[in-house]
Coordinates of C-alpha atoms in Angstrom, one line a residue:
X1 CA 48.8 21.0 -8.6
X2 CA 46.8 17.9 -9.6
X3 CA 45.9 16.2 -12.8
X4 CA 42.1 16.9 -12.5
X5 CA 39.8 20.2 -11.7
X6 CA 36.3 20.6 -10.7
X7 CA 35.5 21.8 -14.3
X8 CA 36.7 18.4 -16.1
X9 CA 35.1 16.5 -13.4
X10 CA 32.1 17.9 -13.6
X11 CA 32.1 17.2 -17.5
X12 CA 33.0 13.2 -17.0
X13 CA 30.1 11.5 -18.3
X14 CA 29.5 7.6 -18.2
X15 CA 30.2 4.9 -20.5
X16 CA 28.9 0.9 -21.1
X17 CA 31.8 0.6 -18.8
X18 CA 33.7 1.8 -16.0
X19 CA 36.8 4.2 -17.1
X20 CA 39.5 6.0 -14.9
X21 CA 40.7 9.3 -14.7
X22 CA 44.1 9.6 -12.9
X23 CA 44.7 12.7 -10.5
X24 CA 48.2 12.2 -8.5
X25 CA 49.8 10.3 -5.8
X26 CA 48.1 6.8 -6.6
X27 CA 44.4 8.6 -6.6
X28 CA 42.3 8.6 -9.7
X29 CA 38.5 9.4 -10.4
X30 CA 36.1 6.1 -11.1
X31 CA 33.4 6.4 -13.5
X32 CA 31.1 4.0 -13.4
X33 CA 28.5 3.5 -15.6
X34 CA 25.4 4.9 -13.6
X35 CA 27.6 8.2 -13.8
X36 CA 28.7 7.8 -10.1
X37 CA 32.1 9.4 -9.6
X38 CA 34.3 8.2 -6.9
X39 CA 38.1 9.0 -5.8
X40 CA 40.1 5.6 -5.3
X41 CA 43.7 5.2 -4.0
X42 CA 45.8 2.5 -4.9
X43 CA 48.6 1.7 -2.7
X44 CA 50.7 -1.8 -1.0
X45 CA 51.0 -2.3 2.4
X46 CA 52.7 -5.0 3.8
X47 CA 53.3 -6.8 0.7
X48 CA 49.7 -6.3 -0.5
X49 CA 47.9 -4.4 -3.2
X50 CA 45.0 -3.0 -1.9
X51 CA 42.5 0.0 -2.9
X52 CA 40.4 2.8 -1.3
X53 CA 37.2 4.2 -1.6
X54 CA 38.4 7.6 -0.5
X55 CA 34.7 9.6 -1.0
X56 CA 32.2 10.1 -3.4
X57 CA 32.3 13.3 -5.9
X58 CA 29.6 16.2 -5.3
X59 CA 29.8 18.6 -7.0
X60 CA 27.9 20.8 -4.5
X61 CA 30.4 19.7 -2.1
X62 CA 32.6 21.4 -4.7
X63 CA 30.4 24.8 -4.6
X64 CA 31.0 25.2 -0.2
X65 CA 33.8 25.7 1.5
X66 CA 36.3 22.9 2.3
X67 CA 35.9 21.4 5.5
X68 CA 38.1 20.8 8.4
X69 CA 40.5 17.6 8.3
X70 CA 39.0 16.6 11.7
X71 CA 35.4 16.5 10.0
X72 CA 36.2 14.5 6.7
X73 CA 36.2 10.6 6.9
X74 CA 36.2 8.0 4.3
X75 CA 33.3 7.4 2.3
X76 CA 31.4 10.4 2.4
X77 CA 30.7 12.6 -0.6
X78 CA 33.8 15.3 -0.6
X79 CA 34.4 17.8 -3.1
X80 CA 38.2 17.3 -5.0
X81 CA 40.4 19.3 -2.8
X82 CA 38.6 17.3 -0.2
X83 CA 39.5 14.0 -1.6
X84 CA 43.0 15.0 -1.5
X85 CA 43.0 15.9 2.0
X86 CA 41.8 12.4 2.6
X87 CA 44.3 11.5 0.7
X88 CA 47.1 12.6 2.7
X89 CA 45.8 11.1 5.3
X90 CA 45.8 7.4 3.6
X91 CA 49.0 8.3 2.3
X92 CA 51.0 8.6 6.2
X93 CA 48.6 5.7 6.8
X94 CA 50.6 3.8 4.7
X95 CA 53.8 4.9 5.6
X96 CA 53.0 4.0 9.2
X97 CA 52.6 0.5 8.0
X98 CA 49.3 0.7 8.3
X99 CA 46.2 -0.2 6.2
X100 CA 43.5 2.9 5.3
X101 CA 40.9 0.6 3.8
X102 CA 41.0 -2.2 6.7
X103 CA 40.7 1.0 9.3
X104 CA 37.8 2.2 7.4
X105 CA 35.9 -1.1 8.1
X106 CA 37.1 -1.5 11.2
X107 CA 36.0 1.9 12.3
X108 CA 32.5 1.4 10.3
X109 CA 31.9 -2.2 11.9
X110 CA 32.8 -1.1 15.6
X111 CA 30.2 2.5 15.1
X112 CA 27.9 -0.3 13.5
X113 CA 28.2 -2.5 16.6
X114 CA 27.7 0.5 19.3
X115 CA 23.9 1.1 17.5
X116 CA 21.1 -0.6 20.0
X117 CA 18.0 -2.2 18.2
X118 CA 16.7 1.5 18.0
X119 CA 19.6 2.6 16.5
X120 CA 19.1 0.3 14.0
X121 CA 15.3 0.6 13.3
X122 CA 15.8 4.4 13.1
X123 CA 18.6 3.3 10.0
X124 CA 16.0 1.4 8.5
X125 CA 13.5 3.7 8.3
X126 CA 15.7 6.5 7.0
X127 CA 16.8 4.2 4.5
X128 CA 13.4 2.8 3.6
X129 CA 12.0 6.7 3.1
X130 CA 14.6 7.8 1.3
X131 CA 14.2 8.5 -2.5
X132 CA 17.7 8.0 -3.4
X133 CA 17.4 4.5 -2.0
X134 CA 15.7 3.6 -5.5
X135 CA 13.4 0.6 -5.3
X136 CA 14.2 -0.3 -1.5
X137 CA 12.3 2.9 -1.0
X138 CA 8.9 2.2 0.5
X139 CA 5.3 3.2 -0.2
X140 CA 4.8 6.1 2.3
X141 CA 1.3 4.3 3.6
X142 CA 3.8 0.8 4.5
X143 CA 6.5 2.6 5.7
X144 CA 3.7 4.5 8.1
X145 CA 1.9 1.0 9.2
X146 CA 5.5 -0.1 10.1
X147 CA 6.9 2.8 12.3
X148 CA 3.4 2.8 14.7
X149 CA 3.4 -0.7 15.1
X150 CA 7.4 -0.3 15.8
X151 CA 6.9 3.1 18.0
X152 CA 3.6 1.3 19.3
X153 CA 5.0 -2.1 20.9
X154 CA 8.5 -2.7 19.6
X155 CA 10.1 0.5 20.9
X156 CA 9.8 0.3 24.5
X157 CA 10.7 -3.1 24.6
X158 CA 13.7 -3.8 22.3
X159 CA 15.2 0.0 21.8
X160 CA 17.9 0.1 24.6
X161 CA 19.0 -3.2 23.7
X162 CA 22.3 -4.3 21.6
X163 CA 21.4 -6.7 18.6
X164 CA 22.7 -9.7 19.8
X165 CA 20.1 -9.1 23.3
X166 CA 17.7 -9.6 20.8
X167 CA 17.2 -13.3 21.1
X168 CA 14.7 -15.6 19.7
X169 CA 13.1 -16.2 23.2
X170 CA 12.7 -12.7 24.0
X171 CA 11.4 -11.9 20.6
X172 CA 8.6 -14.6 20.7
X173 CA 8.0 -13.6 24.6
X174 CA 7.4 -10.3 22.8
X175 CA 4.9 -11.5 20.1
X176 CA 2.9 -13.4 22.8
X177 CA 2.5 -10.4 24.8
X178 CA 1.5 -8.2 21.6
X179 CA -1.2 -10.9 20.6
X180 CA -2.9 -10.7 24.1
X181 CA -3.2 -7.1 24.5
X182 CA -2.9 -6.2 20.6
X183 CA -4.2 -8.6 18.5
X184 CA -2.7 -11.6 16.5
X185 CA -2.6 -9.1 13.2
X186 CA 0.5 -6.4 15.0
X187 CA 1.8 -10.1 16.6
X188 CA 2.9 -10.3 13.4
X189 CA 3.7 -7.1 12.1
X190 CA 6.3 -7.2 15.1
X191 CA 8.2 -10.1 14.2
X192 CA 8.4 -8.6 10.2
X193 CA 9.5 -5.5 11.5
X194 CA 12.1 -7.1 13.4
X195 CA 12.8 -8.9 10.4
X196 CA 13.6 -6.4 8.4
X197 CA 15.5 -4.3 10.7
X198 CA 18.2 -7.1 11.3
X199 CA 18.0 -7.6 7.6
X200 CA 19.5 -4.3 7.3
X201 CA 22.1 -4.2 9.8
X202 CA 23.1 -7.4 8.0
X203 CA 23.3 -6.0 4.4
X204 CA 25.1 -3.0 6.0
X205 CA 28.4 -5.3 6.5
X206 CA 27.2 -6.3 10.6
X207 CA 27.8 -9.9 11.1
X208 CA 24.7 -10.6 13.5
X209 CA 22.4 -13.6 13.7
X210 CA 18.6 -12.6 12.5
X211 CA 16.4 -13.9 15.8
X212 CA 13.0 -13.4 13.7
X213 CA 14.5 -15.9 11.2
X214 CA 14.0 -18.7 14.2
X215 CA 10.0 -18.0 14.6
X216 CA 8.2 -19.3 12.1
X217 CA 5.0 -16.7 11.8
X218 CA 2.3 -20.0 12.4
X219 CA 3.4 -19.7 15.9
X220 CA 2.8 -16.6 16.3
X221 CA -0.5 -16.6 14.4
X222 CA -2.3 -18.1 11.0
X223 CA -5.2 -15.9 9.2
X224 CA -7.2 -18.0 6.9
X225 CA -9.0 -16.2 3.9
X226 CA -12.4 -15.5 5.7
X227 CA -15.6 -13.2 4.7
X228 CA -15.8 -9.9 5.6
X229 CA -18.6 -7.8 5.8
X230 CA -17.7 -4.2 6.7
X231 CA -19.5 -2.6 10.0
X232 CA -20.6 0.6 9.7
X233 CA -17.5 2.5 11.5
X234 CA -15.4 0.1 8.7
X235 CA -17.6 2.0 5.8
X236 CA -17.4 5.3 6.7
X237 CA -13.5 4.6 7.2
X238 CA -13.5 2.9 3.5
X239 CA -15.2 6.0 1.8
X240 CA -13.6 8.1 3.8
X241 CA -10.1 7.1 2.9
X242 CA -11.6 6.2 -1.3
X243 CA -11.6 10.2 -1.7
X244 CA -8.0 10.6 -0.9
X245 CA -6.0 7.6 -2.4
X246 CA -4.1 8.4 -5.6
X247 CA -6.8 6.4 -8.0
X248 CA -8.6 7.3 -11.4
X249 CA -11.8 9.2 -9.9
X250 CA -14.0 7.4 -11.9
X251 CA -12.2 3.7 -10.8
X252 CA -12.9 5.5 -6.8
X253 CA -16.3 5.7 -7.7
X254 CA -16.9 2.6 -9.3
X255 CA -15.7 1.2 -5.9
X256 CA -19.2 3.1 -4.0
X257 CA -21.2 2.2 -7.4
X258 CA -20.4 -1.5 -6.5
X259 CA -21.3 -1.0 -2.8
X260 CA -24.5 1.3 -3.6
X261 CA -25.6 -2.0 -6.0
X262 CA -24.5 -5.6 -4.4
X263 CA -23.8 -5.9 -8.0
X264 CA -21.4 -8.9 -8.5
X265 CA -17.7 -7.7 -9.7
X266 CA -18.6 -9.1 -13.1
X267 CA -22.2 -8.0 -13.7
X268 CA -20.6 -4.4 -13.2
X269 CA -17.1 -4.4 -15.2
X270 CA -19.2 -6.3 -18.3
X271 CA -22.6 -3.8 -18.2
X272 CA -23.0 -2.0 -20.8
X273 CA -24.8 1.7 -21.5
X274 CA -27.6 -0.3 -23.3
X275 CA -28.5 -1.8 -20.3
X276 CA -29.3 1.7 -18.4
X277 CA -32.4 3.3 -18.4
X278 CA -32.0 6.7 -16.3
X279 CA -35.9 7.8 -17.4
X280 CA -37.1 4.7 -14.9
X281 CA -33.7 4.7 -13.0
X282 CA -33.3 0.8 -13.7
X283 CA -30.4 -1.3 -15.0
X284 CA -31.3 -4.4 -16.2
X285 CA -28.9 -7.2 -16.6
X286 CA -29.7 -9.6 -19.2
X287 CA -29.9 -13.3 -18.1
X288 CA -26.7 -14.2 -19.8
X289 CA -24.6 -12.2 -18.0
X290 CA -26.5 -13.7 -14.5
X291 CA -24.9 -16.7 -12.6
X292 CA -28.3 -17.5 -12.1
X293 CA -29.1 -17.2 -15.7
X294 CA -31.9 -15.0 -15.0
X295 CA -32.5 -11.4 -15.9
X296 CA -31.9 -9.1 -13.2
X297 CA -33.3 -5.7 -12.7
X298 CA -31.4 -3.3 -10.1
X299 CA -33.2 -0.1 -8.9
X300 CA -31.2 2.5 -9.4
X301 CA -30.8 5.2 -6.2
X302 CA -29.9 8.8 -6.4
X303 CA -26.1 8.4 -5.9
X304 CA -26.0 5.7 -8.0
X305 CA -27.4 7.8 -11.0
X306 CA -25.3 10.6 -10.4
X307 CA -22.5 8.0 -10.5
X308 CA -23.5 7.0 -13.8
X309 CA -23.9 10.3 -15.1
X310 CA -20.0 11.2 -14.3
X311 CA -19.6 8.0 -16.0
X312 CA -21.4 8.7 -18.5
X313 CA -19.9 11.9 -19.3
X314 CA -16.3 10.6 -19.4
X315 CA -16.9 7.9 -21.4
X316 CA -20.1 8.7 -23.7
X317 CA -17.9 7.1 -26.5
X318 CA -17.4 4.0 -24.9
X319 CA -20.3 0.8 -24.9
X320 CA -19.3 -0.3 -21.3
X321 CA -19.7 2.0 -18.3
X322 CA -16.4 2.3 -17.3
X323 CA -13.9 1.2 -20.0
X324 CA -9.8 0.4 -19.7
X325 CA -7.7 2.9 -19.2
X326 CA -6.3 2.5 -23.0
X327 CA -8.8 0.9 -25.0
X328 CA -12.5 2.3 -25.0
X329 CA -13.8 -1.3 -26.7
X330 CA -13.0 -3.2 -23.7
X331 CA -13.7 -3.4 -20.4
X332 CA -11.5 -2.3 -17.1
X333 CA -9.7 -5.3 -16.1
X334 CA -10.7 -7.9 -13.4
X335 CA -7.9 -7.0 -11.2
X336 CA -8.5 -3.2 -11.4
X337 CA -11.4 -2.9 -8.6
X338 CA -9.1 -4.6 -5.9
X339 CA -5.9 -2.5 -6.6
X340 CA -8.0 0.2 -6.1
X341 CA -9.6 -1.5 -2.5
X342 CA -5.4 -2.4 -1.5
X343 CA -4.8 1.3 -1.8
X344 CA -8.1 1.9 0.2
X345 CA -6.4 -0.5 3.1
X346 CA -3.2 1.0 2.8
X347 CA -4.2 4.5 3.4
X348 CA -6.6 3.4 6.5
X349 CA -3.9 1.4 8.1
X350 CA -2.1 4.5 8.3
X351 CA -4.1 5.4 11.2
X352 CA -5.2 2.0 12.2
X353 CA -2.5 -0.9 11.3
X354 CA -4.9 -3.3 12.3
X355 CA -7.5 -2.8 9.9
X356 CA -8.4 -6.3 8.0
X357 CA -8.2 -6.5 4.2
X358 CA -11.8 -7.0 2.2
X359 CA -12.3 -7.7 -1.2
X360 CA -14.7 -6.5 -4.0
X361 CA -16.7 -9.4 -3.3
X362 CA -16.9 -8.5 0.2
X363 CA -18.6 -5.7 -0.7
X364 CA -21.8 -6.9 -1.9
X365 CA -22.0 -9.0 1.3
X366 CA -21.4 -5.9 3.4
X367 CA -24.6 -4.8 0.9
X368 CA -26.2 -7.8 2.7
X369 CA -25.5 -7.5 6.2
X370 CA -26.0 -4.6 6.2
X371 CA -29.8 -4.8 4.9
X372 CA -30.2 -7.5 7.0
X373 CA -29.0 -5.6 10.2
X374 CA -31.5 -3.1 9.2
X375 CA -34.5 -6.2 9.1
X376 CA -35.7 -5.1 5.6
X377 CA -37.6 -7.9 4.1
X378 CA -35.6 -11.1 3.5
X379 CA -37.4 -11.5 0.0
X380 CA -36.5 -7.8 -0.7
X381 CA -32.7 -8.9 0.4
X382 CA -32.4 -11.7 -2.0
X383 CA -33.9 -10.5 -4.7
X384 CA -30.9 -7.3 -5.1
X385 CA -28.9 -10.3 -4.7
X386 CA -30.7 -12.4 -7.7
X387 CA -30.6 -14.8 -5.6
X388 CA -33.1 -17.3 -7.0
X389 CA -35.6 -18.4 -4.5
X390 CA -35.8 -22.0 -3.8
X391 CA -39.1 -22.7 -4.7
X392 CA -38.9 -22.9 -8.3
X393 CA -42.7 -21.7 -9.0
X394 CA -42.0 -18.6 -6.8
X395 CA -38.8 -18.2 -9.1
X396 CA -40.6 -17.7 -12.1
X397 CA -43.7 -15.6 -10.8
X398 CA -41.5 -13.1 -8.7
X399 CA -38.3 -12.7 -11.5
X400 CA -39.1 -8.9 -11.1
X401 CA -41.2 -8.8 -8.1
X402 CA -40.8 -6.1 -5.2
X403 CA -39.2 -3.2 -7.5
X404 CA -41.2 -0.4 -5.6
X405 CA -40.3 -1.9 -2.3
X406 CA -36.8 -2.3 -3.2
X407 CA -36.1 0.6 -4.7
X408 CA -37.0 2.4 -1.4
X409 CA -34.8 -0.1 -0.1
X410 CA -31.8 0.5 -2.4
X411 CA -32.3 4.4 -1.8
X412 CA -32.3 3.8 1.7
X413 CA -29.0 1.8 1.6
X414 CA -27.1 4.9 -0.2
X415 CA -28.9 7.5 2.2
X416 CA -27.2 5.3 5.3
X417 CA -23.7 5.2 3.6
X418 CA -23.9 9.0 3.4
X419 CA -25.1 9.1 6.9
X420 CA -22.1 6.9 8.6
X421 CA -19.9 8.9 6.3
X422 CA -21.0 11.9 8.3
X423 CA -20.9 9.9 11.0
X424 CA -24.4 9.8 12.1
X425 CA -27.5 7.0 12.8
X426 CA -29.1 5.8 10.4
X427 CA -32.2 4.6 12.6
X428 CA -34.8 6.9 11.7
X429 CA -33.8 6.1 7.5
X430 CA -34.1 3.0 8.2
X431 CA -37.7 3.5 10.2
X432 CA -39.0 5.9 7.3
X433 CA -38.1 3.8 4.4
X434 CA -39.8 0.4 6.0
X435 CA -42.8 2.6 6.6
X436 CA -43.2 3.8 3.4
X437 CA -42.4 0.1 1.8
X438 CA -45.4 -0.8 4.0
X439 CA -47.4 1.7 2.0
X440 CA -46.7 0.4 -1.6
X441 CA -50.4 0.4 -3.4
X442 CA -51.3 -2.3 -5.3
X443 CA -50.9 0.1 -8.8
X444 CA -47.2 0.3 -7.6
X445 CA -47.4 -3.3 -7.7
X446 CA -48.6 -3.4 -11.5
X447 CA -45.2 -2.9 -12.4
X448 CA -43.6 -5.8 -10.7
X449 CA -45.3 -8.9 -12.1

């Protein structure tokens, strides 16, 4: 019989450093201090000391039968009586002359080099979805963007092949061929997912060159920062994709409040409750809060009130809108709106890895192009925008002009978001809402100057 039993291993527990608890025959148990358990031989051969890592401890191993012989090999989690049997086996090793731990990396090396490129990617991924992989384990939405654009144009060209066919000119033949028929964006996305994957046979002990390492991504493809202003189909993908990601409600809905507006990012995470006023549906900015240094008056549509009335009711207590998460005197931070959108991107590219990242900004100039796709008035336009007009008379005569017009125009703007949500036209809104504009009377007008 041995030193040790599955009852006193199971009660080892881990300290600052790492301790030993001998069994028989040269074998002991390892404790390190993450509270890992692990059976080590010790044994010369040929002169040498060396050591081996016969198998990890489980203790549900423990709970199922013992296997057979044939099916135990170094490394793997084994149960005690396991261990031994492994054990044995190093021990005639090592009578033979021969050494157990140089076999073991002999025989992991030579299964490592018999893995093609697909072999390898398939490791990856496991590894990469795994939750006992700690911090190398991947957001799900990434690790889903990688595997289509792998599956998609990786897989049918690079699968069968062994690592070292993967060579930098086939690899950049590759990305050329992706760009044409793909886009510059998966290009890209190829050579990282390469990348990675050759990483990883690296880091598992394979002594193989990294090809991707020899293209330099600007040959491939450069993005510079650019505008965006979200099409339709983009919109209803955005919303669409805001009611499912893991984000405060209310933060999700600040998102649409923003869009609803054309509100600049500040002029929103800065407005306070005094500057509501749900009776006329208007939120008036005071000029010091305005770039232009203007007051601004924003009609207030439907969705937009109802927005402000969850808001309201979460955070009555609060003088701002929507507060920080921890302290109800301050506002939510600059930063917290585009987290929010990068979640929004994530979970779109899911389905569609090529989707283009946006900004909060870019959401006031989808508010915009959007209007101005539709051909409401230009002076409508500019003035949701505060944008000051260039004549500077005209600036201070129409400061507030066109609130009837554009509060059709603003209600209009939420009623089409709903619509490409739903994923219908938004024509006859449009047609309706420039009609009734058309129809403003002149005691409508009172109210503006």
């Amino acid at each position: 019989m041995g030193h040790l039993t599955d009852k006193e291993l199971k009660i080892l527990k881990p300290r600052a450093k790492l301790y030993k608890v001998a069994d028989r025959d040269g074998m002991h148990a390892a404790v390190t201090p993450t509270g890992v358990i692990s059976f080590r031989y010790h044994y010369r051969v040929n002169g040498r000391q060396e050591t081996l890592t016969i198998g990890r401890y489980s203790a549900e191993a423990a709970r199922k039968l013992t296997r057979a012989p044939d099916a135990l090999e170094y490394g793997m989690e084994v149960s005690l009586a396991e261990a031994r049997t492994l054990l044995a086996r190093a021990r005639r090793q090592v009578e033979r002359g021969e050494s157990p731990s140089k076999a073991k990396v002999e025989k992991r090396t030579a299964s490592a080099e018999a893995l093609t490129f697909g072999g390898w990617a398939e490791a990856y991924f496991k590894h990469k979805a795994d939750p006992k992989s700690g911090a190398e384990k991947l957001a799900d939405s990434t690790l889903a963007m990688r595997r289509s654009v792998y599956d998609r144009a990786i897989a049918g060209e690079l699968s069968k092949l062994k690592l070292g066919e993967v060579t930098p000119q086939r690899l950049k033949r590759l990305c050329d061929e992706v760009k044409e028929k793909r886009g510059p964006a998966v290009a890209v996305h190829v050579r990282e997912v390469v990348l990675l994957v050759f990483r990883h046979a690296q880091g598992s002990g394979l002594d193989v060159s990294n090809p991707a390492e020899s293209i330099r991504t600007s040959t491939i493809a450069t993005f510079e920062p650019r505008e965006r202003a979200l099409s339709p189909s983009e919109v209803r993908a955005v919303l669409a994709a805001l009611d499912h990601v893991t984000a405060a409600p209310t933060l999700r809905s600040a998102v649409k409040f923003v869009l609803l507006t054309g509100v600049r990012k500040s002029e929103f995470i800065d407005a306070t409750w005094k500057e509501i006023d749900f009776a006329a549906a208007r939120w008036t900015i005071p000029a010091e809060r305005m770039k232009a240094g203007k007051t601004h008056v924003v009609p207030l549509s439907d969705q937009a009130l109802d927005i402000l009335t969850a808001f309201r009711t979460m955070f009555g207590a609060s003088r701002y809108l929507h507060p920080g998460r921890y302290d109800g005197d301050t506002p939510i931070s600059n930063a917290t709106l585009n987290r929010v959108i990068d979640t929004v991107v994530e979970r779109i590219r899911e389905d569609d890895p090529d989707f283009q990242s946006f900004g909060v900004h870019d959401l006031r100039r989808t508010f915009s192009t959007g209007l101005n796709r539709a051909k409401f008035d230009d002076r409508w336009i500019e003035m949701s925008l505060a944008h000051a007009p260039r004549n500077r008379i005209a600036a201070v005569y129409n400061v507030n002009r066109y609130l009837a017009e554009r509060k059709i125009m603003l209600q209009c703007w939420a009623d089409m978001l709903d619509a490409w949500v739903k994923g219908e036209s938004a024509k006859e809104l449009i047609a309706d809402a420039k009609r009734r504009a058309a129809e403003v009377h002149d005691d409508e007008l009172d109210d503006d100057l």
